[in-house]
Amino acid sequence: MADTSSTPGNVDAVSAAKLVERVNGNAWAADAQGVFAYLTPAALEFFGTSLEALNSSDDGGPGWGRLVHADDYPAATDAWQRALKTGEHYNVEHRMLRSTGTYAWARCSGQPTRNEHGTITGWYGSVIDVSPPTRAEPADNVADFPSQDVLPPMDQVHPHDRPTVEQAAARAFFHGIPQISSYRQLQEDGSYRWVEFRVEPDYGVNADIDPAVARQDEPWTVASSIGTTGDAVQAALAIEKLYGGAWAIDATGQFTYATPTAQTSIAMTLVDLNVLLDGKPFLEGGRQGWQRGTHPDDSERAGETLRRALKSGEHWNFEYRVLRANGAFVWHRAAARPTFDKRGRITGWYGTALDIDVYKRTEAALRERERHLQQLVETLPGLIYCASPNGEHIYRSRRLHEYLGDDVAENSALAVPGGTFKSLIHPDDLAATEEQYARSLATGEPYSLRHRLRRFDGVYRWVENRASAMRNDSGEIIQWNGICLDVEDQIRSQEELIRAQEQLARSSQAASLAELSASIAHEVNQPLSAVVNYSSACQRWLTAEPPNIERAQRSLDRILQSANTAADVVSRIRALFKQSTDQRNSTELAAVVRLARDLVSEEAGRRSVKTVVEIENGLRPAAFDRVQIQQVLINLMRNGMDAMASVESGRLLEVRVFREREMARIEVRDQGPGVEFPDKIFEPFFTTKGQGMGMGLAISRSIVESHGGQLWAEKNEPHGACFVFTMPLDVVATS
């Protein structure tokens, strides 16, 4: 049900708005149809608009709707139209466009004024910035003002600009948001100079404005003096209609009014609020009853600041904790303004007390979050920096300061997004970094580059520099965020790895030479051993009585054959390491197998080894190097005989050759103890023999694989080992 009571004191909408303006700083008034009749001058400047623009309409909607964010516009206009029709209180939060082009959250509230018949005569209200609280650090080259005296000396402010300064201070205090405004400041020569005025919730600062951008000295429309004959209680009641929390005191500090709801919430009546706790009048330093409902840490300070305001007539603004009836302390922001009689004497004070506990908790949470993020940034193992869209630095982490040194970090120009200090980059890397930097600034692409950066001790170290652009909802770059990583140790490790790889390559070459030498020695040793054996046999036949010329001649033939084999082995080994196939001719595999058997037959007989060869009939010729494959067979057969050296009886060496699909499969089976390491025995220099070199099987595998086959070891049932290698039967001869 709409409130039909008249505004206290029959204050019209504009007068009520100006009362609110005195306390809040942003107030407005409209007629019964919603046409704006008044808006705080500072608010007009803040939003960059005018009364005409607010009341104009291009599309049938209200002109002020152009200031409301598109997503919030429907709800805001619906609530306003409903309030105009029903007389209900208007209270909506939405985003509003500032003159800077950015949106800020605002709480807009309004109340109707009524005549003695209950008819709505107009509307008045306020606009409170409820964006998340932020605080800026004061500049070093501007003046500070005490926390409870945020205004500059008013006698130095141009008369037309004083309301703007007062309202900026009020907005800063009530909203918790820093305010930036400007005014004309009186100079020593009597002239006025435009200065910028930045006021924080706890202090205000001044800074000169460049004369080139100073505005013309135009008269401003300002509010007239408010309530010179008004009554503090009436003003408090008018404000109460809007905020719900208002109070009034007389010139001595005695409460003359307090919102009934407020009295209930703090469990204090007017009598309780005014009682003298120590029998001394408040203005003389005594304590009043309301201070019992104030947090002990805030009570004395609250009393001192209010007492000073009552004596000086200064505006009173204070934040303190108030004891609720439920025993909990909550944060309040109190503000008061004086009322005057016709002679300018203070007749009383009126003010508001806003519950800001949620904002305080939110601010504390934000500060804790900010502290956590700051610690996170400072503890990251990297050099963090931020920069503006044009590349000017705005933040450098502590680690970056320490890395570069305080003098350099403060005085060197930062070229972002690369985060590169031009004077600190190695001359050989400067051109590349500047090129990449310029490209990133022009295109918005991420920056990534390695270059050398001079550290605080004068040493150039390799760093990896990366930066990415942070954008707003419109896609515009608002900040560059970057990280610089010292990768000197990584670069050095890579260089050492390269050197180690080069050394390994040289070692491998040396090992290959050693392997080649060992292979030559191993392979040549077999035919040379045969030469020695046949020479001994020849000598025996010649010295026998009578000499056996026929057997000696046969031994001489074997000596000649073995010597030729030794020469062929050397030639074939050289060809093997050259990966040559020039000596591969179409050859009968069966003939090579039988020849290898004959070459080891005398040794087999001496070792009591029975040799059995089984060859499948009809095997077609294949192209291979006869000497190399013969050496593989002889090597495998001698290994088999060596393996059976510890076997007392049943020494059987089997060689089987048969076709398996398009391959010839050759198996050499023994009855020895078997192979303990079937995979490792093919590695160079691995041997299980006491006098072995460990090269025979490695060379044999290389020979077989160079012919397109494979060589491996299996178990022989019931015991022993089986070495198998394959040869392709469909290889075409090359010569």
CSV table of N, CA and C in Angstrom, one decimal, residues 22 31-32 45 54 74 104-105 115 123 130 274 329 336 355-356 371 398 411 441 492 510 543 560 595 628 675 707 725:
chain,number,residue,atom,x,y,z
A,22,ARG,N,23.1,17.5,0.7
A,22,ARG,CA,24.0,18.0,1.7
A,22,ARG,C,24.7,16.8,2.4
A,31,ASP,N,9.2,16.0,-11.0
A,31,ASP,CA,7.8,16.3,-10.7
A,31,ASP,C,7.0,15.0,-10.7
A,32,ALA,N,5.7,15.1,-10.5
A,32,ALA,CA,4.8,13.9,-10.3
A,32,ALA,C,4.8,13.0,-11.5
A,45,GLU,N,28.0,16.4,-13.9
A,45,GLU,CA,29.4,16.3,-14.5
A,45,GLU,C,29.9,14.9,-14.4
A,54,LEU,N,18.4,14.4,-19.8
A,54,LEU,CA,17.7,13.4,-19.0
A,54,LEU,C,16.2,13.3,-19.3
A,74,PRO,N,15.6,-2.7,-19.0
A,74,PRO,CA,14.1,-3.1,-18.8
A,74,PRO,C,13.7,-3.1,-17.3
A,104,ALA,N,29.4,1.8,-13.9
A,104,ALA,CA,29.6,1.6,-12.5
A,104,ALA,C,28.2,1.2,-11.9
A,105,TRP,N,28.2,0.3,-10.9
A,105,TRP,CA,27.0,-0.1,-10.3
A,105,TRP,C,26.5,1.0,-9.4
A,115,ASN,N,1.2,16.5,-0.7
A,115,ASN,CA,0.6,17.7,-0.1
A,115,ASN,C,-0.3,17.2,1.0
A,123,TRP,N,9.0,13.9,-6.7
A,123,TRP,CA,9.8,12.8,-6.2
A,123,TRP,C,11.2,13.4,-5.9
A,130,VAL,N,27.7,1.8,-5.8
A,130,VAL,CA,27.9,0.6,-4.9
A,130,VAL,C,28.9,-0.3,-5.6
A,274,ASN,N,21.2,10.0,25.4
A,274,ASN,CA,21.6,11.3,25.9
A,274,ASN,C,22.2,11.3,27.3
A,329,PHE,N,28.5,-6.5,17.1
A,329,PHE,CA,28.9,-5.2,16.6
A,329,PHE,C,28.9,-5.2,15.0
A,336,ALA,N,26.9,13.9,9.4
A,336,ALA,CA,26.0,14.9,9.9
A,336,ALA,C,26.3,16.3,9.3
A,355,ASP,N,24.2,1.3,7.5
A,355,ASP,CA,24.8,0.0,7.9
A,355,ASP,C,25.8,-0.4,6.7
A,356,ILE,N,27.1,-0.4,6.9
A,356,ILE,CA,28.0,-0.8,5.9
A,356,ILE,C,28.8,-2.0,6.3
A,371,ARG,N,45.7,-9.6,-1.0
A,371,ARG,CA,46.9,-10.0,-0.4
A,371,ARG,C,47.4,-11.4,-0.8
A,398,ARG,N,58.4,-7.8,-6.9
A,398,ARG,CA,59.6,-7.7,-6.1
A,398,ARG,C,60.8,-8.4,-6.7
A,411,ASN,N,64.6,3.4,-12.9
A,411,ASN,CA,64.9,4.5,-13.8
A,411,ASN,C,64.9,4.0,-15.3
A,441,LEU,N,52.6,-5.0,-30.0
A,441,LEU,CA,51.9,-3.7,-29.7
A,441,LEU,C,50.9,-3.4,-30.9
A,492,ARG,N,72.6,-23.3,-20.6
A,492,ARG,CA,73.9,-23.9,-20.3
A,492,ARG,C,73.8,-25.4,-20.4
A,510,ALA,N,85.1,-43.9,-32.3
A,510,ALA,CA,86.2,-44.7,-31.9
A,510,ALA,C,85.8,-46.1,-31.6
A,543,THR,N,107.3,-85.5,-42.9
A,543,THR,CA,108.4,-86.0,-42.1
A,543,THR,C,108.1,-87.5,-41.7
A,560,LEU,N,96.3,-73.3,-48.9
A,560,LEU,CA,96.1,-72.3,-50.0
A,560,LEU,C,94.6,-71.8,-49.9
A,595,LEU,N,80.3,-76.7,-48.0
A,595,LEU,CA,81.7,-76.3,-47.9
A,595,LEU,C,82.1,-75.8,-46.5
A,628,GLN,N,80.8,-64.2,-47.0
A,628,GLN,CA,80.2,-63.7,-45.7
A,628,GLN,C,79.3,-64.7,-45.1
A,675,VAL,N,71.5,-71.2,-24.2
A,675,VAL,CA,71.9,-69.8,-24.1
A,675,VAL,C,71.2,-69.1,-22.9
A,707,HIS,N,71.9,-58.7,-45.7
A,707,HIS,CA,71.3,-59.5,-46.8
A,707,HIS,C,69.8,-59.6,-46.8
A,725,PHE,N,69.0,-68.4,-38.8
A,725,PHE,CA,69.0,-67.2,-39.6
A,725,PHE,C,68.3,-67.4,-41.0
